[in-house]
Amino acid sequence: MWRLELFQRAIVRVPSENFAAGLTTVSLGTPDYGRALEQHEAYCAALEQCGLRLTRLEADQRYPDSTFVEDTAVLAKRCAVLTNPGAPSRAGEVEEISKTLAGFCSELHSISEPGTLDGGDVCEAGNHFFIGISERTNEAGAQRLAELLTSFDYTASLVDIRDVDGILHLKSGLAYLSDNRLVVIEALHNRVEFRGYDLVRVNPGEEYAANCVSINGYVLVAAGHPAWEGKLRELGYKTVALDMSEFQKMDGGLSCLSLRF
Ligand code: CIR
């Protein structure tokens, strides 16, 4: 039932003390640093519970958003791509992550100007990749990633989310579980791009929990969304609920806290 190739590793970065100085579009208050550290620790423990070996990077004060490592790279089984984040304040994070990835990947591709791309806009669904065009990822960046992935025998399609309110990245409203099954928020469920998939819809009010992460038979899910977690369990998934309140205040979801491969 599950993805045949298991994930083995993940890269995470501890939130920096000035984490609250990062970018956000939501008005949920200032995150508490101590709680953020605790939540990050619990997240790391959950990844280990899923069987992943972690590379834990030190906090980097130069980049308050750098705990959201997912935005800096796209890691597929057959290729690795460094991104060019759409927010100028995050550009330097890529060089930092490239040093770590160089230890794992023999070849690193990149997205470069005029293209911009955030990893949070890239949803892997087996051998297919959905690439969001958003406030962060532009058409040139999305097209370049699609070309790269295609050259490695993947398929890719672009999903323009610029008219969808309330989501920063494509994966804020979309996730791939397994077995041709996609999690979608209401605002995305009619999109032609997702025809042919089994769509599991997240109820209005629980949209934040659409950003769940399927790893080696487990699904990590944001705590506090009981209907959604119940639905996942009914579908046969083993869920691990994680408190994400402090990251949500900074527009971050579960997937953005790690690079999994
Ligand atoms: C940002 O605005 O870039 C960060 N505060 C949040 C990034 C979240 N990343 C993600 O969902 N992949």
Short mmCIF file of C-alpha atoms and ligand atoms in Angstrom, two decimals:
data_model
loop_
_atom_site.label_atom_id
_atom_site.label_comp_id
_atom_site.label_asym_id
_atom_site.label_seq_id
_atom_site.Cartn_x
_atom_site.Cartn_y
_atom_site.Cartn_z
CA MET A 1 0.00 0.00 0.00
CA TRP A 2 2.78 2.44 0.81
CA ARG A 3 5.36 4.13 -1.38
CA LEU A 4 7.75 1.29 -2.19
CA GLU A 5 10.95 3.25 -1.73
CA LEU A 6 11.21 4.27 1.88
CA PHE A 7 12.54 7.61 3.02
CA GLN A 8 15.76 7.16 4.93
CA ARG A 9 16.93 10.58 6.03
CA ALA A 10 15.82 14.08 6.80
CA ILE A 11 17.58 17.40 7.22
CA VAL A 12 16.21 19.81 9.79
CA ARG A 13 17.43 23.13 11.18
CA VAL A 14 16.78 24.26 14.74
CA PRO A 15 14.80 27.54 14.85
CA SER A 16 16.98 30.56 15.57
CA GLU A 17 16.39 32.87 18.52
CA ASN A 18 15.16 35.59 16.16
CA PHE A 19 12.73 33.16 14.50
CA ALA A 20 9.87 35.61 15.21
CA ALA A 21 11.54 38.16 12.90
CA GLY A 22 10.83 35.96 9.88
CA LEU A 23 8.15 36.53 7.26
CA THR A 24 4.51 35.92 7.92
CA THR A 25 1.17 36.81 6.37
CA VAL A 26 -0.99 35.65 9.28
CA SER A 27 -1.97 37.54 12.41
CA LEU A 28 -1.80 34.84 15.05
CA GLY A 29 0.57 36.64 17.39
CA THR A 30 4.29 36.43 18.09
CA PRO A 31 5.69 32.92 18.42
CA ASP A 32 7.18 31.87 21.73
CA TYR A 33 10.75 30.75 21.15
CA GLY A 34 10.83 28.20 23.95
CA ARG A 35 7.67 26.54 22.71
CA ALA A 36 8.96 26.59 19.14
CA LEU A 37 12.06 24.71 20.28
CA GLU A 38 9.93 22.14 22.10
CA GLN A 39 7.67 21.69 19.10
CA HIS A 40 10.68 21.34 16.83
CA GLU A 41 12.14 18.70 19.11
CA ALA A 42 8.86 16.75 19.05
CA TYR A 43 8.83 17.03 15.27
CA CYS A 44 12.36 15.60 15.09
CA ALA A 45 11.34 12.74 17.39
CA ALA A 46 8.39 11.99 15.10
CA LEU A 47 10.67 11.84 12.05
CA GLU A 48 12.86 9.38 13.94
CA GLN A 49 9.77 7.35 14.86
CA CYS A 50 9.13 7.12 11.10
CA GLY A 51 12.57 5.54 10.73
CA LEU A 52 14.50 8.57 9.46
CA ARG A 53 18.10 9.39 10.34
CA LEU A 54 18.33 13.08 11.02
CA THR A 55 20.93 15.65 10.11
CA ARG A 56 20.29 18.46 12.59
CA LEU A 57 21.70 21.78 11.47
CA GLU A 58 22.46 24.50 13.96
CA ALA A 59 20.28 27.56 14.23
CA ASP A 60 21.31 30.32 11.84
CA GLN A 61 20.51 33.81 13.13
CA ARG A 62 21.26 35.41 9.79
CA TYR A 63 18.11 33.85 8.39
CA PRO A 64 15.11 33.90 10.76
CA ASP A 65 13.11 31.68 8.38
CA SER A 66 15.86 29.11 7.98
CA THR A 67 14.13 26.46 10.09
CA PHE A 68 11.78 26.08 7.08
CA VAL A 69 14.42 24.08 5.20
CA GLU A 70 11.97 22.55 2.75
CA ASP A 71 11.91 25.76 0.72
CA THR A 72 15.60 25.57 -0.16
CA ALA A 73 15.71 22.36 -2.20
CA VAL A 74 13.68 19.77 -4.06
CA LEU A 75 14.93 16.26 -3.41
CA ALA A 76 13.73 13.45 -5.62
CA LYS A 77 15.12 9.93 -5.80
CA ARG A 78 16.82 10.60 -9.13
CA CYS A 79 17.82 14.25 -8.77
CA ALA A 80 18.35 17.10 -6.34
CA VAL A 81 17.64 20.74 -7.13
CA LEU A 82 18.59 23.82 -5.14
CA THR A 83 15.87 26.44 -5.28
CA ASN A 84 15.92 30.20 -5.64
CA PRO A 85 13.47 31.35 -2.95
CA GLY A 86 11.03 34.03 -3.97
CA ALA A 87 11.59 36.08 -0.79
CA PRO A 88 14.90 37.99 -1.03
CA SER A 89 15.49 37.62 2.73
CA ARG A 90 15.69 33.85 2.26
CA ALA A 91 18.07 33.67 -0.70
CA GLY A 92 21.17 33.05 1.45
CA GLU A 93 19.63 29.94 3.00
CA VAL A 94 20.27 28.03 -0.21
CA GLU A 95 24.03 28.35 -0.09
CA GLU A 96 23.97 27.04 3.47
CA ILE A 97 21.85 24.00 2.64
CA SER A 98 23.93 23.27 -0.46
CA LYS A 99 26.94 22.58 1.80
CA THR A 100 24.95 19.91 3.63
CA LEU A 101 23.40 18.42 0.50
CA ALA A 102 26.81 18.15 -1.16
CA GLY A 103 27.54 15.41 1.38
CA PHE A 104 24.58 13.35 0.15
CA CYS A 105 24.12 14.18 -3.55
CA SER A 106 26.75 13.78 -6.26
CA GLU A 107 25.08 16.35 -8.51
CA LEU A 108 23.09 19.40 -7.45
CA HIS A 109 21.01 21.28 -10.01
CA SER A 110 19.73 24.80 -9.39
CA ILE A 111 16.97 27.19 -10.22
CA SER A 112 18.36 30.58 -11.10
CA GLU A 113 17.20 34.04 -12.18
CA PRO A 114 14.82 34.96 -13.61
CA GLY A 115 13.28 31.87 -12.06
CA THR A 116 12.22 31.78 -8.43
CA LEU A 117 11.02 28.68 -6.64
CA ASP A 118 10.21 27.68 -3.05
CA GLY A 119 10.26 23.98 -2.18
CA GLY A 120 6.91 24.42 -0.46
CA ASP A 121 5.38 24.82 -3.92
CA VAL A 122 6.51 21.37 -5.03
CA CYS A 123 4.36 18.34 -4.27
CA GLU A 124 5.79 14.94 -5.16
CA ALA A 125 3.13 12.38 -6.04
CA GLY A 126 5.01 9.22 -6.95
CA ASN A 127 6.73 9.90 -10.26
CA HIS A 128 4.70 13.03 -10.86
CA PHE A 129 5.39 16.49 -9.44
CA PHE A 130 2.87 19.28 -9.03
CA ILE A 131 4.58 22.65 -9.08
CA GLY A 132 2.70 25.65 -7.75
CA ILE A 133 2.98 29.11 -9.21
CA SER A 134 2.55 31.41 -6.24
CA GLU A 135 3.70 34.70 -4.77
CA ARG A 136 7.06 32.96 -4.26
CA THR A 137 7.43 30.66 -7.26
CA ASN A 138 7.21 32.30 -10.67
CA GLU A 139 6.49 30.74 -14.04
CA ALA A 140 10.15 30.71 -15.08
CA GLY A 141 11.15 28.86 -11.90
CA ALA A 142 8.30 26.39 -12.18
CA GLN A 143 9.03 25.72 -15.86
CA ARG A 144 12.72 25.22 -15.18
CA LEU A 145 12.02 22.71 -12.44
CA ALA A 146 9.54 20.89 -14.70
CA GLU A 147 12.21 20.65 -17.42
CA LEU A 148 14.78 19.33 -14.99
CA LEU A 149 12.41 16.73 -13.55
CA THR A 150 11.31 15.65 -17.00
CA SER A 151 14.93 15.11 -17.98
CA PHE A 152 15.09 12.60 -15.11
CA ASP A 153 12.00 10.74 -16.40
CA TYR A 154 9.53 12.28 -14.00
CA THR A 155 6.40 14.07 -15.12
CA ALA A 156 5.37 17.50 -13.90
CA SER A 157 2.44 19.87 -14.13
CA LEU A 158 2.03 23.46 -13.03
CA VAL A 159 -0.76 24.62 -10.72
CA ASP A 160 -1.37 28.35 -10.51
CA ILE A 161 -2.48 29.19 -6.96
CA ARG A 162 -2.17 32.97 -7.16
CA ASP A 163 -5.95 33.31 -7.02
CA VAL A 164 -6.37 31.06 -3.98
CA ASP A 165 -6.70 32.98 -0.72
CA GLY A 166 -5.04 31.87 2.47
CA ILE A 167 -2.27 29.63 1.15
CA LEU A 168 1.34 30.69 0.89
CA HIS A 169 2.53 27.64 -1.04
CA LEU A 170 0.89 24.89 -3.06
CA LYS A 171 1.57 22.43 -0.26
CA SER A 172 -0.27 24.67 2.18
CA GLY A 173 -3.36 23.21 0.48
CA LEU A 174 -2.21 19.96 -1.11
CA ALA A 175 -0.46 16.77 0.00
CA TYR A 176 0.14 13.35 -1.51
CA LEU A 177 -0.60 10.40 0.75
CA SER A 178 -0.09 7.21 -1.27
CA ASP A 179 -2.09 5.07 -3.69
CA ASN A 180 -2.96 7.92 -6.05
CA ARG A 181 -4.54 9.80 -3.16
CA LEU A 182 -4.27 13.57 -2.84
CA VAL A 183 -5.30 15.72 0.10
CA VAL A 184 -6.87 18.99 -1.09
CA ILE A 185 -8.52 22.02 0.43
CA GLU A 186 -11.93 22.96 -0.93
CA ALA A 187 -10.49 25.79 -3.02
CA LEU A 188 -8.39 23.33 -5.02
CA HIS A 189 -10.65 20.31 -5.37
CA ASN A 190 -12.10 21.30 -8.75
CA ARG A 191 -8.77 21.85 -10.46
CA VAL A 192 -8.35 19.89 -13.68
CA GLU A 193 -4.73 19.20 -12.75
CA PHE A 194 -5.92 16.72 -10.11
CA ARG A 195 -8.33 14.73 -12.30
CA GLY A 196 -7.64 11.02 -12.10
CA TYR A 197 -6.55 11.17 -8.46
CA ASP A 198 -8.62 10.16 -5.45
CA LEU A 199 -9.18 13.45 -3.68
CA VAL A 200 -9.53 13.54 0.09
CA ARG A 201 -11.03 16.89 1.02
CA VAL A 202 -10.13 18.77 4.16
CA ASN A 203 -13.14 20.32 5.84
CA PRO A 204 -13.44 24.10 5.90
CA GLY A 205 -11.96 25.29 9.19
CA GLU A 206 -9.26 22.63 9.17
CA GLU A 207 -7.37 23.85 6.09
CA TYR A 208 -4.11 24.29 7.97
CA ALA A 209 -4.00 20.51 8.48
CA ALA A 210 -3.98 19.86 4.72
CA ASN A 211 -0.22 20.20 4.97
CA CYS A 212 0.33 16.70 6.28
CA VAL A 213 3.37 14.54 5.56
CA SER A 214 3.31 10.89 4.56
CA ILE A 215 6.47 9.07 5.61
CA ASN A 216 7.06 5.33 5.57
CA GLY A 217 3.51 4.38 6.51
CA TYR A 218 2.88 7.20 8.97
CA VAL A 219 1.14 10.49 8.34
CA LEU A 220 2.30 13.46 10.39
CA VAL A 221 -0.62 15.78 11.00
CA ALA A 222 -1.01 19.11 12.80
CA ALA A 223 -2.61 18.60 16.22
CA GLY A 224 -5.96 20.21 16.95
CA HIS A 225 -7.75 19.02 13.81
CA PRO A 226 -9.71 16.02 15.12
CA ALA A 227 -12.08 15.56 12.19
CA TRP A 228 -9.20 15.51 9.76
CA GLU A 229 -7.10 13.15 11.84
CA GLY A 230 -10.14 10.87 12.21
CA LYS A 231 -10.62 10.84 8.44
CA LEU A 232 -7.00 9.84 7.90
CA ARG A 233 -7.33 7.03 10.42
CA GLU A 234 -10.52 5.81 8.72
CA LEU A 235 -8.53 5.61 5.52
CA GLY A 236 -6.09 3.32 7.32
CA TYR A 237 -3.22 5.71 8.02
CA LYS A 238 -1.24 5.70 11.23
CA THR A 239 -1.28 9.34 12.27
CA VAL A 240 1.16 11.22 14.47
CA ALA A 241 -0.30 14.52 15.68
CA LEU A 242 2.17 17.32 16.33
CA ASP A 243 1.62 20.69 17.92
CA MET A 244 2.58 23.30 15.33
CA SER A 245 1.15 26.46 16.88
CA GLU A 246 4.40 28.45 16.95
CA PHE A 247 5.31 27.59 13.35
CA GLN A 248 1.79 28.32 12.14
CA LYS A 249 2.25 31.87 13.44
CA MET A 250 5.09 32.20 10.93
CA ASP A 251 3.12 30.66 8.02
CA GLY A 252 4.91 27.34 8.38
CA GLY A 253 3.42 23.88 8.12
CA LEU A 254 4.67 20.39 8.91
CA SER A 255 6.30 19.70 5.57
CA CYS A 256 8.40 22.86 5.56
CA LEU A 257 10.39 21.87 8.65
CA SER A 258 12.36 19.12 6.90
CA LEU A 259 13.90 17.89 3.70
CA ARG A 260 13.16 14.19 3.42
CA PHE A 261 14.92 11.75 1.14
C1 CIR B 1 8.15 32.24 4.86
O1 CIR B 1 7.27 33.09 4.75
O2 CIR B 1 8.94 32.01 3.96
C2 CIR B 1 8.25 31.47 6.16
N1 CIR B 1 7.90 32.30 7.24
C3 CIR B 1 7.35 30.27 6.12
C4 CIR B 1 7.76 29.27 5.08
C5 CIR B 1 6.88 28.07 5.08
N2 CIR B 1 7.35 27.12 4.14
C6 CIR B 1 6.62 26.16 3.61
O3 CIR B 1 5.44 26.09 3.84
N3 CIR B 1 7.22 25.32 2.78
#
